[in-house]
Short mmCIF file of C-alpha atoms in Angstrom, two decimals:
data_model
loop_
_atom_site.label_atom_id
_atom_site.label_comp_id
_atom_site.label_asym_id
_atom_site.label_seq_id
_atom_site.Cartn_x
_atom_site.Cartn_y
_atom_site.Cartn_z
CA UNK A 23 10.42 6.39 -4.04
CA UNK A 24 13.23 4.97 -6.47
CA UNK A 25 12.98 1.64 -4.59
CA UNK A 26 9.17 1.72 -5.18
CA UNK A 27 9.46 2.48 -8.80
CA UNK A 28 11.88 -0.34 -9.13
CA UNK A 29 9.53 -2.62 -7.41
CA UNK A 30 6.69 -1.59 -9.72
CA UNK A 31 8.64 -2.01 -12.83
CA UNK A 32 9.73 -5.42 -11.83
CA UNK A 33 9.83 -8.33 -14.60
CA UNK A 34 10.08 -11.88 -14.03
CA UNK A 35 12.76 -13.12 -16.35
CA UNK A 36 13.13 -16.70 -17.67
CA UNK A 37 15.68 -18.27 -15.30
CA UNK A 38 15.56 -21.78 -16.52
CA UNK A 39 15.59 -23.60 -19.97
CA UNK A 40 12.57 -22.86 -21.90
CA UNK A 41 10.73 -25.59 -24.00
CA UNK A 42 11.37 -25.52 -27.80
CA UNK A 43 7.93 -24.53 -28.68
CA UNK A 44 4.40 -24.04 -27.45
CA UNK A 45 0.98 -22.86 -28.35
CA UNK A 46 -0.28 -19.41 -27.20
CA UNK A 47 -1.93 -19.86 -23.88
CA UNK A 48 -5.52 -18.54 -23.76
CA UNK A 49 -6.59 -15.58 -21.49
CA UNK A 50 -8.94 -17.94 -19.84
CA UNK A 51 -6.21 -20.53 -19.08
CA UNK A 52 -3.84 -17.87 -17.67
CA UNK A 53 -6.64 -16.55 -15.45
CA UNK A 54 -7.38 -20.05 -14.22
CA UNK A 55 -3.56 -20.53 -13.38
CA UNK A 56 -3.24 -17.42 -11.49
CA UNK A 57 -6.46 -18.03 -9.56
CA UNK A 58 -5.13 -21.55 -8.72
CA UNK A 59 -1.83 -20.15 -7.57
CA UNK A 60 -2.33 -19.62 -3.78
CA UNK A 61 1.27 -19.59 -2.33
CA UNK A 62 4.78 -19.64 -3.87
CA UNK A 63 8.20 -18.82 -2.85
CA UNK A 64 11.70 -18.70 -4.43
CA UNK A 65 14.71 -16.73 -5.48
CA UNK A 66 14.34 -13.63 -7.68
CA UNK A 67 16.69 -11.28 -9.44
CA UNK A 68 15.63 -7.65 -10.13
CA UNK A 69 17.02 -5.36 -12.84
CA UNK A 70 16.26 -1.92 -11.85
CA UNK A 71 15.18 1.08 -14.17
CA UNK A 72 18.75 2.33 -13.83
CA UNK A 73 20.38 -1.02 -14.87
CA UNK A 74 21.58 -2.02 -11.29
CA UNK A 75 20.64 -5.45 -10.17
CA UNK A 76 19.47 -6.96 -6.86
CA UNK A 77 18.71 -10.24 -5.78
CA UNK A 78 16.62 -11.86 -2.96
CA UNK A 79 13.60 -14.09 -1.98
CA UNK A 80 10.14 -13.58 -2.91
CA UNK A 81 6.99 -14.82 -1.10
CA UNK A 82 3.64 -14.83 -2.72
CA UNK A 83 0.28 -15.42 -0.87
CA UNK A 84 -2.65 -14.68 -2.90
CA UNK A 85 -4.90 -12.73 -2.68
CA UNK A 86 -3.27 -9.53 -2.15
CA UNK A 87 0.01 -10.38 -0.59
CA UNK A 88 3.62 -10.48 -1.65
CA UNK A 89 7.03 -9.98 0.00
CA UNK A 90 10.30 -9.18 -1.48
CA UNK A 91 13.34 -9.68 0.80
CA UNK A 92 16.42 -8.18 -0.79
CA UNK A 93 19.81 -9.54 -0.20
CA UNK A 94 22.59 -7.42 1.10
CA UNK A 95 24.01 -4.98 0.24
CA UNK A 96 20.38 -3.71 -0.42
CA UNK A 97 18.66 -3.07 2.86
CA UNK A 98 15.11 -2.70 1.50
CA UNK A 99 12.10 -4.88 2.06
CA UNK A 100 8.88 -4.59 0.25
CA UNK A 101 5.49 -5.79 1.62
CA UNK A 102 2.14 -6.01 0.07
CA UNK A 103 -0.79 -6.76 2.42
CA UNK A 104 -4.11 -5.44 3.77
CA UNK A 105 -4.66 -3.24 0.65
CA UNK A 106 -1.21 -1.54 0.81
CA UNK A 107 2.26 -1.81 -0.57
CA UNK A 108 4.91 -0.68 1.95
CA UNK A 109 8.64 0.06 1.17
CA UNK A 110 11.12 -0.41 4.20
CA UNK A 111 14.61 1.14 3.90
CA UNK A 112 16.94 0.18 6.76
CA UNK A 113 18.97 3.24 6.16
CA UNK A 114 15.88 5.49 7.01
CA UNK A 115 14.32 6.22 10.44
CA UNK A 116 11.31 7.70 9.00
CA UNK A 117 9.28 4.40 8.63
CA UNK A 118 8.11 2.81 5.42
CA UNK A 119 6.58 4.46 2.35
CA UNK A 120 3.08 3.31 1.89
CA UNK A 121 0.91 3.17 -1.20
CA UNK A 122 -2.46 1.69 -2.17
CA UNK A 123 -1.87 -1.60 -3.78
CA UNK A 124 -4.81 -1.07 -6.10
CA UNK A 125 -2.86 1.85 -7.68
CA UNK A 126 -0.06 -0.53 -8.78
CA UNK A 127 -0.15 -2.97 -11.79
CA UNK A 128 0.93 -5.63 -9.45
CA UNK A 129 -2.69 -5.78 -7.98
CA UNK A 130 -3.94 -7.40 -11.33
CA UNK A 131 -2.31 -10.75 -10.60
CA UNK A 132 -2.82 -10.47 -6.66
CA UNK A 133 -6.58 -9.82 -7.09
CA UNK A 134 -9.02 -12.46 -5.59
CA UNK A 135 -10.45 -13.11 -8.90
CA UNK A 136 -8.26 -12.69 -11.79
CA UNK A 137 -10.17 -12.26 -15.06
CA UNK A 138 -7.87 -11.34 -18.04
CA UNK A 139 -10.95 -11.55 -20.43
CA UNK A 140 -12.43 -8.44 -18.89
CA UNK A 141 -12.99 -5.82 -21.38
CA UNK A 142 -10.02 -3.41 -21.90
CA UNK A 143 -7.82 -5.12 -19.35
CA UNK A 144 -5.50 -6.85 -21.84
CA UNK A 145 -3.93 -4.69 -24.30
CA UNK A 146 -1.35 -7.07 -25.64
CA UNK A 147 -1.38 -10.95 -26.06
CA UNK A 148 1.16 -12.60 -28.23
CA UNK A 149 3.54 -15.62 -28.32
CA UNK A 150 7.05 -15.93 -29.84
CA UNK A 151 6.57 -19.70 -30.32
CA UNK A 152 7.98 -20.49 -26.84
CA UNK A 153 6.36 -18.22 -24.34
CA UNK A 154 3.06 -16.31 -24.12
CA UNK A 155 3.24 -12.68 -23.10
CA UNK A 156 0.19 -10.79 -21.82
CA UNK A 157 0.08 -7.02 -21.25
CA UNK A 158 -2.55 -5.94 -18.67
CA UNK A 159 -3.72 -2.75 -17.15
CA UNK A 160 -6.54 -1.48 -14.85
CA UNK A 161 -9.24 -0.87 -17.46
CA UNK A 162 -10.65 1.94 -15.27
CA UNK A 163 -7.41 3.47 -14.53
CA UNK A 164 -4.81 2.76 -17.34
CA UNK A 165 -2.60 5.88 -16.04
CA UNK A 166 -1.61 3.42 -13.12
CA UNK A 167 0.72 1.73 -15.68
CA UNK A 168 0.77 -1.77 -16.90
CA UNK A 169 2.12 -5.26 -16.25
CA UNK A 170 3.77 -7.76 -18.87
CA UNK A 171 3.53 -11.23 -17.85
CA UNK A 172 5.48 -14.04 -19.63
CA UNK A 173 4.13 -17.68 -19.23
CA UNK A 174 5.49 -20.92 -20.45
CA UNK A 175 3.08 -23.97 -21.13
CA UNK A 176 3.12 -27.63 -20.40
CA UNK A 177 2.54 -26.91 -17.45
CA UNK A 178 1.47 -23.41 -17.39
CA UNK A 179 3.96 -21.29 -15.33
CA UNK A 180 4.48 -17.67 -14.79
CA UNK A 181 8.22 -17.15 -15.46
CA UNK A 182 8.51 -13.39 -15.76
CA UNK A 183 6.84 -9.95 -15.38
CA UNK A 184 7.63 -6.51 -16.22
CA UNK A 185 5.91 -3.43 -14.84
CA UNK A 186 5.75 0.00 -16.47
CA UNK A 187 4.78 2.26 -13.82
CA UNK A 188 2.80 5.60 -13.99
CA UNK A 189 6.12 7.66 -13.74
CA UNK A 190 7.62 5.87 -16.67
CA UNK A 191 9.94 3.57 -14.83
CA UNK A 192 10.57 -0.05 -15.66
CA UNK A 193 12.28 -2.84 -13.56
CA UNK A 194 12.75 -6.49 -14.40
CA UNK A 195 12.65 -9.34 -11.63
CA UNK A 196 13.98 -12.70 -12.59
CA UNK A 197 12.38 -15.60 -10.74
CA UNK A 198 14.42 -18.68 -10.07
CA UNK A 199 13.11 -21.97 -9.16
CA UNK A 200 9.78 -21.47 -7.22
CA UNK A 201 8.29 -23.67 -4.51
CA UNK A 202 4.51 -23.61 -5.23
CA UNK A 203 2.00 -24.40 -2.47
CA UNK A 204 2.67 -24.87 1.19
CA UNK A 205 1.90 -22.68 4.21
CA UNK A 206 3.18 -19.13 4.43
CA UNK A 207 2.36 -17.17 7.58
CA UNK A 208 0.15 -14.05 7.18
CA UNK A 209 2.74 -12.33 9.55
CA UNK A 210 5.23 -12.31 6.73
CA UNK A 211 2.92 -9.61 5.09
CA UNK A 212 2.01 -7.58 8.18
CA UNK A 213 3.14 -4.18 7.43
CA UNK A 214 2.22 -2.77 10.93
CA UNK A 215 4.08 -5.68 12.67
CA UNK A 216 7.04 -4.97 10.63
CA UNK A 217 7.12 -1.30 11.16
CA UNK A 218 6.76 -1.91 15.01
CA UNK A 219 9.61 -4.51 14.96
CA UNK A 220 11.81 -2.19 13.36
CA UNK A 221 11.00 0.75 15.58
CA UNK A 222 11.75 -1.43 18.60
CA UNK A 223 8.34 -1.33 20.02
#
């Protein structure tokens, strides 16, 4: 559960030099960017709720799929696919912990049609002159928590996110340089296949 909360509380911190100034991005522009983002992969650094730090590789394939491969010594693997989130821990023989994706704030940006202009979805939209930060939640289920997305402009890019989960946990994930586009196999997000592979079947 602790790994899951860390995953849900993840925030993508800016890992490269930011531009000097930028206008606030509109919700329509951010929605367009997310809908156009089909695949991406790259390094990430995750700052957990307890202050510990993990690193690894993230794979995104919209809609609905993401893979967090953690580097040693963290043996965890987190997959989202087929409407579920699965947390694998190599130290456990019990199989993965599985949760509905639609009950996590991450589902907002993995949705097939992202529309941040939807009523009551965005509860914060501001800029510091360099980045634009959007805080979004499921308008029908605000108790699921929220996600804070940080973007830079020219071109529009997602640079960080922070997820505040329903249990009060917060985690930060720092994205390194991302490779956008290209093919990523659906097998990377197959929870059942991964579970069978780990059980030796």
